[in-house]
XYZ file of N, CA and C in Angstrom:
789
model
N -41.401 -21.334 34.511
C -41.161 -19.703 34.624
C -38.887 -19.540 33.949
N -38.394 -20.166 33.782
C -36.897 -20.060 34.035
C -36.925 -19.632 31.848
N -38.147 -20.795 31.226
C -37.964 -20.698 29.805
C -38.070 -19.695 29.707
N -39.163 -18.961 30.022
C -39.955 -17.344 29.779
C -38.875 -16.596 29.983
N -37.846 -16.464 31.441
C -36.773 -15.784 31.688
C -35.944 -15.672 30.674
N -35.560 -16.682 31.036
C -34.806 -16.941 29.670
C -34.687 -16.193 28.163
N -36.284 -16.095 27.773
C -36.494 -15.489 26.694
C -36.629 -13.911 26.585
N -37.358 -13.183 27.912
C -37.352 -12.062 27.936
C -35.669 -11.295 27.582
N -35.009 -11.962 28.051
C -33.882 -11.475 27.742
C -33.188 -11.238 26.946
N -33.062 -12.826 26.000
C -32.977 -13.430 24.681
C -32.990 -11.858 24.208
N -34.988 -11.831 24.041
C -35.523 -10.429 23.623
C -35.108 -9.167 23.640
N -34.421 -8.651 24.670
C -34.115 -7.502 25.343
C -32.212 -7.563 24.460
N -31.817 -8.877 24.880
C -30.433 -8.327 23.898
C -29.869 -8.752 22.348
N -31.378 -9.599 22.034
C -31.539 -8.921 20.369
C -31.824 -7.286 20.035
N -32.420 -7.127 20.784
C -32.887 -5.461 20.083
C -32.215 -4.451 20.576
N -31.827 -5.634 21.581
C -30.127 -3.782 22.024
C -29.474 -3.406 20.772
N -28.895 -4.714 20.348
C -28.057 -5.185 19.514
C -28.192 -4.350 17.889
N -29.137 -4.316 17.805
C -30.016 -3.376 16.395
C -30.296 -2.178 16.203
N -30.397 -2.224 18.018
C -31.086 -1.034 18.430
C -29.295 0.209 18.300
N -28.696 -0.802 19.018
C -27.129 0.129 19.197
C -26.879 0.640 17.810
N -27.371 -0.137 16.823
C -26.184 -0.543 16.051
C -26.843 0.918 15.514
N -27.812 1.480 15.538
C -28.085 2.395 14.564
C -27.658 4.343 15.304
N -27.834 4.007 15.922
C -28.318 4.929 17.261
C -26.474 5.310 18.074
N -25.925 4.217 17.679
C -24.598 4.793 18.336
C -23.455 5.836 17.821
N -23.688 6.565 16.070
C -23.091 6.993 15.528
C -23.405 8.766 16.368
N -23.120 9.339 15.897
C -23.778 11.109 15.881
C -25.115 11.459 14.799
N -24.989 12.178 15.395
C -26.897 12.584 14.523
C -26.555 12.828 13.558
N -26.995 12.033 12.132
C -27.628 12.609 11.110
C -27.981 14.204 9.812
N -27.253 14.141 9.142
C -27.719 15.892 8.766
C -29.128 15.473 7.997
N -28.522 13.882 7.480
C -30.163 13.074 6.332
C -31.093 13.360 6.974
N -32.594 13.792 6.874
C -34.085 13.221 7.317
C -33.937 11.493 7.565
N -33.788 11.745 6.359
C -34.063 10.519 5.675
C -33.573 8.656 7.145
N -32.037 9.075 7.215
C -30.895 8.546 8.355
C -31.943 8.929 9.639
N -32.283 10.026 9.522
C -31.824 10.209 11.279
C -33.567 9.898 12.168
N -34.688 9.448 10.763
C -35.457 8.903 11.580
C -35.663 7.851 11.461
N -34.457 6.618 11.586
C -34.079 6.081 12.010
C -32.945 5.472 13.413
N -32.465 6.538 13.062
C -31.395 7.041 14.116
C -32.081 7.370 15.648
N -33.305 7.995 14.944
C -34.383 8.488 16.781
C -35.096 7.747 16.729
N -35.251 7.001 16.234
C -36.356 5.418 16.588
C -35.268 4.326 17.119
N -34.163 4.053 17.041
C -32.887 3.080 17.233
C -32.977 3.800 18.897
N -33.017 5.086 18.636
C -32.158 5.540 19.827
C -33.244 5.368 21.007
N -34.985 6.228 21.152
C -35.713 5.295 21.903
C -35.783 4.376 22.053
N -35.660 3.520 21.315
C -36.262 1.813 21.412
C -34.992 1.191 21.908
N -33.922 1.727 22.350
C -33.241 1.503 23.393
C -33.216 1.420 24.683
N -33.024 2.807 25.106
C -33.960 2.646 26.343
C -35.431 2.480 26.718
N -36.344 2.069 25.826
C -37.365 1.677 26.416
C -36.378 -0.401 26.484
N -35.444 -0.696 25.896
C -35.410 -2.506 26.109
C -34.607 -2.311 27.217
N -33.589 -1.197 27.837
C -32.901 -1.440 28.736
C -34.384 -0.735 30.254
N -35.194 -0.190 29.643
C -35.520 -0.125 31.131
C -36.513 -1.033 31.437
N -37.530 -1.989 30.578
C -38.067 -2.632 30.623
C -37.237 -4.000 31.171
N -35.556 -4.111 30.783
C -35.028 -5.046 30.668
C -34.504 -4.732 32.755
N -34.247 -3.658 33.020
C -34.155 -3.728 33.963
C -34.718 -3.145 35.244
N -36.133 -3.016 34.878
C -37.266 -3.495 35.742
C -37.344 -5.479 35.755
N -37.363 -5.652 34.950
C -37.306 -7.378 35.043
C -36.961 -8.205 36.021
N -34.872 -7.355 35.787
C -34.250 -8.062 37.135
C -34.238 -7.552 38.627
N -35.044 -6.493 38.219
C -35.844 -5.651 39.765
C -36.570 -6.364 40.537
N -37.909 -6.411 39.857
C -39.026 -6.537 40.219
C -38.365 -7.151 41.378
N -38.661 -8.500 42.148
C -38.864 -9.860 42.481
C -37.285 -9.364 43.802
N -36.769 -8.320 43.981
C -35.949 -8.231 45.370
C -35.827 -6.582 45.583
N -36.967 -6.348 45.276
C -37.922 -4.933 46.153
C -38.103 -4.552 47.410
N -37.464 -4.449 48.750
C -37.579 -4.323 49.856
C -39.127 -3.693 50.451
N -40.190 -4.051 50.874
C -41.485 -4.007 51.121
C -41.435 -2.673 51.436
N -40.166 -1.527 52.229
C -40.403 -0.199 52.092
C -40.116 0.222 51.401
N -40.496 0.014 50.261
C -39.711 0.504 48.721
C -40.491 -0.058 47.754
N -41.614 -0.662 47.871
C -42.295 -1.232 47.024
C -43.377 0.269 46.270
N -44.222 1.133 46.825
C -44.998 2.264 46.166
C -43.815 2.742 45.718
N -42.406 3.590 45.748
C -41.357 3.886 44.903
C -40.969 3.371 44.227
N -41.239 1.801 43.796
C -41.343 0.856 42.730
C -42.276 0.964 41.589
N -43.529 0.739 42.051
C -44.598 0.256 41.793
C -44.202 2.431 40.506
N -44.503 3.207 40.824
C -44.046 4.366 40.161
C -42.767 3.967 39.187
N -42.234 3.643 39.764
C -40.200 3.362 38.444
C -40.944 2.405 37.378
N -41.741 1.933 38.086
C -42.389 0.571 36.396
C -44.172 1.749 36.119
N -44.740 2.567 36.233
C -45.848 3.619 36.394
C -44.477 4.743 35.037
N -43.403 4.930 36.127
C -42.719 6.064 35.000
C -42.602 5.241 33.265
N -42.450 3.860 32.906
C -41.990 2.866 32.050
C -42.704 2.621 30.861
N -43.949 2.374 31.838
C -44.881 2.297 30.842
C -45.641 3.643 30.882
N -45.922 4.783 30.577
C -45.957 5.652 30.748
C -44.705 6.245 29.080
N -43.648 6.303 29.340
C -42.938 6.932 28.700
C -43.309 5.292 27.578
N -43.408 4.593 27.359
C -43.731 3.504 25.818
C -44.226 4.078 25.857
N -46.215 4.710 26.646
C -47.665 4.756 26.324
C -47.471 5.725 24.907
N -46.341 6.872 25.609
C -45.989 8.141 24.909
C -45.554 8.258 23.497
N -44.449 7.354 23.692
C -43.970 7.556 22.204
C -44.668 6.249 21.416
N -45.924 5.568 21.814
C -46.412 5.383 20.949
C -47.976 5.884 20.001
N -48.102 7.102 21.437
C -48.923 7.659 20.934
C -48.465 8.508 20.078
N -47.111 9.110 20.001
C -46.365 9.239 18.842
C -46.507 9.424 17.704
N -46.382 8.142 17.352
C -45.910 7.271 16.243
C -47.120 6.952 15.915
N -48.468 7.207 16.373
C -49.461 6.405 16.006
C -50.771 8.240 15.629
N -49.502 8.940 16.326
C -50.979 10.297 15.812
C -49.810 11.224 14.898
N -48.570 11.819 15.063
C -47.718 12.186 14.223
C -46.827 11.969 13.360
N -46.479 10.468 13.202
C -44.628 9.646 12.762
C -45.522 9.304 11.332
N -46.127 7.905 11.903
C -46.502 7.328 10.930
C -47.887 7.888 9.900
N -48.504 8.608 11.006
C -49.866 8.666 9.702
C -49.095 10.262 9.005
N -48.223 10.616 8.646
C -47.555 11.909 8.065
C -46.694 11.328 7.012
N -46.119 10.616 7.481
C -45.581 9.816 6.089
C -46.708 9.284 5.298
N -47.557 8.988 4.960
C -48.804 8.142 4.637
C -49.018 10.006 3.865
N -49.394 9.903 2.026
C -50.193 8.358 1.571
C -48.904 7.757 1.153
N -47.411 8.400 1.020
C -46.109 7.592 0.042
C -45.760 6.555 0.871
N -45.671 6.746 2.639
C -45.181 4.918 3.249
C -46.327 4.893 3.843
N -47.037 3.346 4.063
C -47.105 3.033 5.373
C -46.665 1.718 5.903
N -47.232 1.531 7.207
C -46.903 0.738 7.585
C -48.164 -0.249 8.484
N -47.236 -0.700 9.153
C -48.572 -1.606 9.849
C -48.507 -1.984 11.699
N -47.979 -0.455 11.972
C -47.488 -0.139 13.504
C -48.720 0.536 13.648
N -50.774 0.524 13.534
C -51.512 0.404 14.746
C -51.954 -0.907 14.713
N -51.670 -2.308 14.065
C -51.989 -3.443 14.037
C -50.685 -4.974 14.771
N -49.165 -3.989 14.745
C -48.866 -4.347 15.564
C -48.442 -3.314 16.962
N -48.714 -2.369 17.274
C -49.376 -1.607 18.612
C -49.979 -2.474 19.633
N -51.584 -2.866 18.668
C -52.550 -3.502 19.157
C -52.679 -4.804 19.649
N -51.217 -5.063 19.234
C -50.933 -7.013 19.727
C -51.136 -6.703 20.723
N -49.276 -6.082 21.485
C -49.217 -6.036 22.676
C -50.064 -4.734 23.743
N -50.982 -4.212 23.229
C -51.435 -2.938 24.051
C -51.891 -3.646 24.776
N -52.704 -4.938 25.446
C -53.366 -5.032 26.437
C -52.199 -5.073 27.469
N -51.054 -5.821 27.170
C -50.223 -6.858 28.259
C -49.789 -5.386 28.671
N -49.380 -4.247 27.715
C -49.458 -2.769 28.100
C -49.693 -1.760 28.991
N -51.158 -2.214 28.593
C -52.868 -1.777 30.062
C -52.486 -2.267 31.584
N -52.137 -3.339 31.107
C -52.381 -3.980 32.492
C -51.237 -3.981 33.486
N -50.081 -3.414 32.106
C -48.748 -3.169 33.110
C -49.306 -2.312 34.086
N -49.153 -0.791 33.350
C -49.686 0.598 33.359
C -50.880 -0.046 34.876
N -51.746 0.372 34.661
C -53.413 -0.045 35.537
C -52.415 -1.106 36.554
N -51.235 -1.565 36.466
C -51.294 -2.336 37.803
C -49.903 -1.656 38.456
N -49.136 -0.742 38.108
C -48.466 -0.337 38.609
C -49.438 0.997 39.377
N -50.486 1.731 38.721
C -51.228 2.019 39.398
C -52.540 2.253 40.708
N -52.166 0.651 40.102
C -53.203 -0.072 41.224
C -52.322 -0.217 42.577
N -51.365 -0.441 42.291
C -50.563 -0.310 43.377
C -49.985 0.758 44.053
N -50.345 2.043 43.359
C -50.327 3.088 44.156
C -51.581 4.044 44.738
N -52.289 3.287 44.556
C -54.127 3.276 44.449
C -54.152 5.204 44.030
N -54.048 5.429 43.036
C -53.733 5.978 41.851
C -54.188 6.351 40.495
N -54.473 7.261 39.895
C -55.065 7.370 38.705
C -54.017 8.073 37.572
N -54.068 7.947 36.363
C -52.767 8.895 35.789
C -53.967 10.568 35.708
N -52.596 11.245 35.200
C -52.956 12.872 35.491
C -52.767 13.056 34.204
N -52.791 14.649 33.716
C -53.113 14.980 33.035
C -51.851 15.298 31.582
N -50.678 15.079 32.588
C -49.640 14.706 31.627
C -49.187 12.992 31.512
N -48.041 12.396 30.577
C -47.778 11.075 30.314
C -46.352 11.133 31.638
N -46.875 10.343 32.916
C -45.796 10.718 34.072
C -46.801 10.746 34.887
N -47.678 11.376 34.825
C -48.272 11.979 36.454
C -49.241 11.291 36.782
N -49.357 11.599 38.392
C -50.082 10.681 38.740
C -51.189 11.428 39.897
N -52.438 10.749 39.930
C -52.678 11.812 41.077
C -53.479 10.795 42.007
N -53.959 11.455 42.893
C -54.714 10.618 44.497
C -56.006 9.846 43.998
N -56.260 8.433 44.372
C -57.718 8.407 43.404
C -58.501 8.364 44.834
N -58.990 8.388 45.526
C -59.886 7.201 46.552
C -60.387 6.354 46.793
N -60.738 6.704 45.513
C -61.906 5.241 44.601
C -61.361 4.303 44.588
N -59.989 4.142 44.748
C -58.690 2.886 44.597
C -58.942 1.866 45.313
N -59.106 0.611 45.731
C -58.116 0.758 46.704
C -57.277 0.355 46.373
N -55.640 0.030 46.777
C -54.690 -0.254 46.875
C -54.040 -2.042 46.946
N -53.812 -2.381 45.495
C -53.600 -3.403 44.933
C -51.805 -4.310 45.872
N -51.480 -5.558 46.992
C -50.630 -5.646 46.733
C -48.950 -5.954 46.210
N -47.993 -5.127 46.278
C -47.044 -5.496 45.696
C -46.691 -6.574 45.080
N -46.525 -7.094 43.510
C -46.105 -8.826 43.407
C -45.188 -8.234 42.557
N -43.768 -8.508 43.107
C -42.897 -8.190 41.760
C -42.702 -9.555 41.074
N -43.343 -10.459 41.373
C -43.967 -12.049 40.281
C -44.775 -11.863 39.228
N -45.345 -10.946 40.142
C -46.352 -10.707 38.729
C -45.731 -9.990 37.724
N -45.082 -8.698 38.171
C -44.295 -7.836 37.598
C -43.943 -8.573 36.381
N -42.749 -9.265 36.493
C -41.861 -9.987 35.984
C -42.928 -10.971 34.916
N -44.116 -11.374 35.165
C -44.879 -11.978 34.586
C -45.899 -11.160 33.026
N -46.217 -10.607 33.649
C -46.416 -9.148 32.843
C -46.271 -8.348 31.689
N -44.258 -8.767 31.912
C -43.211 -8.604 31.145
C -42.976 -8.996 30.273
N -43.429 -10.738 30.800
C -42.700 -11.693 29.774
C -44.238 -12.115 28.940
N -44.788 -11.883 28.758
C -46.337 -11.641 27.897
C -46.035 -10.691 26.674
N -44.804 -9.437 27.447
C -45.022 -8.491 26.422
C -43.776 -8.584 26.098
N -42.449 -9.654 25.901
C -41.607 -9.717 25.170
C -41.719 -9.968 23.685
N -42.098 -11.312 23.442
C -42.631 -11.303 21.610
C -43.195 -10.478 20.485
N -44.370 -9.318 20.965
C -44.960 -8.838 20.050
C -44.424 -7.453 20.294
N -43.882 -7.463 21.530
C -43.532 -5.083 22.174
C -41.945 -5.486 21.118
N -40.962 -6.637 21.346
C -39.564 -6.428 20.380
C -39.610 -6.667 18.946
N -40.650 -7.648 18.828
C -40.694 -7.788 17.239
C -40.943 -6.493 16.319
N -42.266 -5.872 17.171
C -42.869 -4.305 16.453
C -41.508 -3.754 16.463
N -40.663 -3.588 18.015
C -39.521 -2.459 17.781
C -38.323 -2.213 16.923
N -38.638 -4.316 16.689
C -37.454 -4.600 16.036
C -38.031 -3.813 14.304
N -39.068 -4.067 13.755
C -40.042 -4.237 12.802
C -39.528 -2.957 12.629
N -39.790 -1.509 13.375
C -39.900 -0.602 13.257
C -38.188 0.240 12.451
N -37.519 -0.939 12.716
C -35.959 -0.012 12.848
C -36.260 -0.344 11.360
N -36.041 -1.447 10.323
C -36.696 -1.910 9.334
C -38.017 -1.691 8.498
N -38.853 -1.197 9.044
C -39.681 0.477 8.568
C -38.650 1.492 7.330
N -38.093 1.945 8.717
C -37.071 3.170 8.949
C -36.082 3.132 7.661
N -35.808 1.832 7.090
C -34.777 2.028 6.688
C -34.549 3.052 5.341
N -33.604 3.520 5.399
C -33.593 5.482 4.882
C -34.193 4.974 3.529
N -33.002 4.544 2.753
C -33.725 3.997 0.687
C -35.215 3.845 1.119
N -35.867 2.628 2.206
C -37.379 2.149 1.741
C -37.959 4.122 1.704
N -37.838 5.065 2.709
C -38.252 6.069 3.430
C -38.492 7.207 1.313
N -36.928 7.222 1.366
C -36.842 7.826 0.522
C -37.827 7.616 -0.906
N -37.370 5.870 -1.042
C -38.069 5.258 -2.131
C -39.675 5.514 -2.532
N -40.298 5.559 -1.078
C -41.408 5.582 -0.950
C -41.998 7.495 -2.052
N -41.433 7.934 -2.120
C -41.127 9.384 -2.379
C -41.983 10.698 -1.205
N -41.742 10.080 0.202
C -41.828 10.796 1.167
C -41.165 12.326 1.339
N -41.510 13.612 1.073
C -40.189 14.840 0.484
C -39.650 14.817 2.220
N -38.369 14.957 1.882
C -37.793 15.658 2.474
C -38.947 17.190 3.938
N -39.328 17.915 3.469
C -40.080 18.690 4.607
C -41.082 17.845 5.474
N -41.617 16.575 4.722
C -42.365 16.267 5.852
C -41.348 15.785 7.114
N -40.448 15.655 7.117
C -39.775 15.209 8.073
C -39.767 16.731 9.483
N -39.782 17.687 9.014
C -39.419 19.309 9.919
C -41.216 19.628 10.682
N -41.975 19.363 9.090
C -43.484 19.508 10.134
C -43.672 18.132 11.187
N -42.859 16.598 11.482
C -43.178 15.224 12.349
C -43.085 16.573 12.823
N -41.162 16.614 13.332
C -40.558 16.600 14.131
C -41.027 18.334 15.441
N -41.642 19.299 14.028
C -42.152 20.620 14.703
C -43.434 20.172 15.609
N -44.671 19.154 15.464
C -45.576 18.609 15.862
C -45.605 17.258 17.384
N -44.383 17.075 17.003
C -43.602 15.746 18.299
C -43.341 17.141 19.848
N -41.854 18.108 19.312
C -41.804 18.898 19.709
C -42.970 19.818 20.679
N -43.751 20.360 20.490
C -45.053 20.611 20.773
C -45.763 20.132 21.543
N -45.604 18.831 21.480
C -46.520 17.923 22.097
C -46.323 17.964 22.998
N -44.526 17.121 22.941
C -44.215 16.893 23.913
C -43.790 17.850 25.268
N -43.806 19.002 25.280
C -44.001 20.613 25.760
C -44.718 20.265 26.842
N -45.914 20.214 25.247
C -47.803 20.004 26.189
C -48.319 19.220 27.674
N -47.295 17.653 27.084
C -48.065 16.434 27.348
C -46.829 15.798 28.408
N -46.454 15.902 28.148
C -44.901 14.897 29.131
C -44.659 15.485 30.061
N -44.438 14.728 30.859
C -44.111 15.030 32.183
C -42.546 15.406 32.537
N -41.819 15.936 32.803
C -40.754 15.981 32.499
C -39.611 15.603 34.131
N -40.065 15.742 35.006
C -39.859 15.758 36.596
C -40.363 13.854 35.743
N -40.968 13.436 35.463
C -41.397 12.019 35.077
C -40.907 11.092 34.256
N -41.076 11.054 33.141
C -41.040 10.767 32.060
C -39.592 10.833 31.492
N -39.417 11.726 31.438
C -38.814 12.655 30.607
C -37.190 11.763 31.526
N -37.235 12.317 32.927
C -36.227 12.295 33.809
C -35.737 10.514 33.552
N -36.483 9.342 34.379
C -36.861 7.819 33.853
C -36.103 7.562 32.429
N -36.282 8.223 31.431
C -35.946 7.848 30.012
C -34.297 7.750 29.053
N -34.487 9.358 30.559
C -32.935 10.095 29.678
C -32.040 9.187 30.258
N -32.164 8.783 31.662
C -31.480 7.357 33.017
C -31.601 6.388 32.348
N -31.790 5.809 31.133
C -32.412 4.447 30.801
C -31.734 4.523 29.220
N -31.111 5.710 29.007
C -30.289 5.784 27.209
C -28.858 4.813 27.445
N -28.390 4.402 26.595
C -27.189 3.971 27.219
C -26.119 4.247 26.691
N -24.501 4.548 27.159
C -23.810 5.685 27.343
C -23.461 5.730 25.346
N -23.140 3.834 24.933
C -23.512 4.501 23.663
C -24.469 4.877 22.852
N -24.960 5.191 23.000
C -26.417 5.791 21.830
C -26.527 8.043 21.941
N -26.813 7.882 21.466
C -26.310 9.514 20.500
C -28.035 9.925 20.193
N -28.567 9.203 19.842
C -29.942 9.957 20.200
C -30.963 9.509 21.219
N -32.148 10.206 21.152
C -32.485 11.214 20.569
C -31.762 12.514 20.812
N -32.211 13.122 20.036
C -31.843 14.676 19.848
C -32.037 15.731 20.616
N -31.811 15.790 21.649
C -32.430 17.264 23.099
C -31.567 17.871 23.033
N -32.626 19.616 23.093
C -31.514 20.753 23.170
C -31.255 20.414 24.870
N -28.836 21.028 24.479
C -28.437 21.320 25.541
C -28.893 20.901 27.070
N -29.293 22.260 26.538
C -30.366 22.225 27.610
C -30.520 21.790 28.909
N -31.409 21.267 28.155
C -32.873 20.598 28.590
C -31.755 19.185 28.996
N -31.033 18.592 28.034
C -30.094 16.927 28.650
C -29.319 17.424 29.744
N -28.154 18.468 29.986
C -27.085 18.798 30.642
C -27.666 19.373 32.049
N -28.817 20.491 31.850
C -29.400 21.206 33.324
C -30.106 20.938 33.752
N -31.568 21.199 32.503
C -32.771 20.846 33.268
C -32.605 19.779 33.550
N -32.712 18.716 33.134
C -33.097 17.459 33.638
C -32.186 16.819 34.823
N -30.753 17.230 34.424
C -30.136 15.885 36.405
C -30.045 17.264 37.222
N -30.533 18.380 36.927
C -29.694 19.828 38.601
C -31.525 20.350 38.773
N -32.930 20.151 37.697
C -34.135 20.965 38.433
C -34.780 19.411 38.153
N -35.183 19.184 37.347
C -36.122 17.804 37.313
C -35.932 16.439 37.739
N -34.516 17.048 37.679
C -34.333 15.235 38.439
C -34.878 15.198 39.787
N -34.902 16.398 41.062
C -35.055 16.038 42.389
C -36.652 15.768 42.630
N -37.275 16.138 42.480
C -39.369 15.930 42.004
C -39.224 14.402 42.519
N -38.710 14.019 42.181
C -38.866 11.769 42.584
C -37.307 10.718 42.532
N -36.967 11.803 43.403
C -35.167 11.109 43.133
C -34.975 10.060 44.108
N -36.302 10.072 45.136
C -35.963 8.868 45.925
C -36.467 7.418 45.351
N -37.395 7.710 43.872
C -37.408 6.481 42.503
C -36.111 6.005 41.889
N -35.321 7.361 41.768
C -34.181 6.544 41.458
C -33.252 6.190 41.462
N -32.969 5.458 42.867
C -32.228 4.469 43.147
C -31.570 3.741 42.454
N -32.730 3.250 41.078
C -32.476 1.612 41.233
C -32.695 2.178 39.427
N -31.809 2.960 38.290
C -31.527 3.834 37.430
C -30.112 2.855 37.416
N -30.472 2.570 36.307
C -28.636 1.208 35.775
C -27.486 2.205 36.145
N -26.395 1.408 36.839
C -24.867 1.675 36.936
C -24.643 1.199 35.640
N -24.210 2.517 34.867
C -23.982 1.223 32.565
C -22.239 1.162 32.382
N -21.781 1.711 33.814
C -20.087 1.783 34.086
C -19.830 0.020 35.042
N -20.681 -0.466 35.237
C -21.294 -1.747 35.875
C -21.826 -3.039 34.434
N -22.312 -2.674 33.074
C -22.463 -3.112 32.083
C -23.469 -4.016 33.185
N -24.856 -3.414 33.692
C -25.697 -4.445 34.264
C -26.231 -4.979 33.150
N -26.273 -4.868 31.895
C -27.662 -6.131 31.006
C -26.387 -7.091 29.852
N -25.231 -6.501 30.623
C -24.465 -7.464 30.326
C -23.820 -7.291 28.510
N -22.515 -7.666 28.359
C -22.046 -7.325 26.671
C -22.977 -6.654 25.420
N -23.007 -6.197 24.330
C -23.440 -5.652 23.452
C -23.158 -6.931 22.511
N -24.510 -8.209 22.507
C -24.276 -9.002 21.273
C -24.354 -8.050 19.590
N -24.402 -9.144 18.505
C -23.784 -8.968 17.357
C -25.453 -8.923 16.905
N -25.577 -7.643 16.573
C -27.254 -7.704 15.754
C -27.646 -9.135 14.508
């Protein structure tokens, strides 16, 4: 168990350093550079959210287990949503000029991610709602007991294939590679429009978006979001619906994941 734990933390640290290298700069104006910048920012909050859960999972008191299960569900739903965007809008729309192994790499950890997602819902006795991050009561489900060690084991099974994939995507989106493939700049505007529409219609702001933004490290300036959404709607409106579940957000002033290592 100690070896698996050390490997998980090492995978997080290595990935975090790589993502920080590209998402800590102001938003690039060049679309080829912005694609990698955005991906690095999303991957940064995925990394921090999973390490945060890993460090907390076996320390949750019984009266808070249901709330923490929802916290875990927000993480899995954020990742599921991100990968849905990649498979539906991002990489297909870079073809035929630019091809990747995204589907094969997603498949390598899909079961582990679904197992964690389903376990969180089983603890709460719910099913997924219409939007990513929403839950609906499911009387047909028998609630499973909360087991923090099980959550850690499920995360450990994800570590190698998930973080390897997240690192690969940063390499795939090296700006010169994408430019050299012949993908026109106009394609990125089309992708952004499709993603914006999907997020408005399919992502639950009070759960998934709040969770994601509060796991976005202070050095990250990505992804780009409208000022009113980031500074007003999320902290002053959307935050409050699930506020009891947000007690576990990381306090970045205390370096909860240690100092950044070199990429």
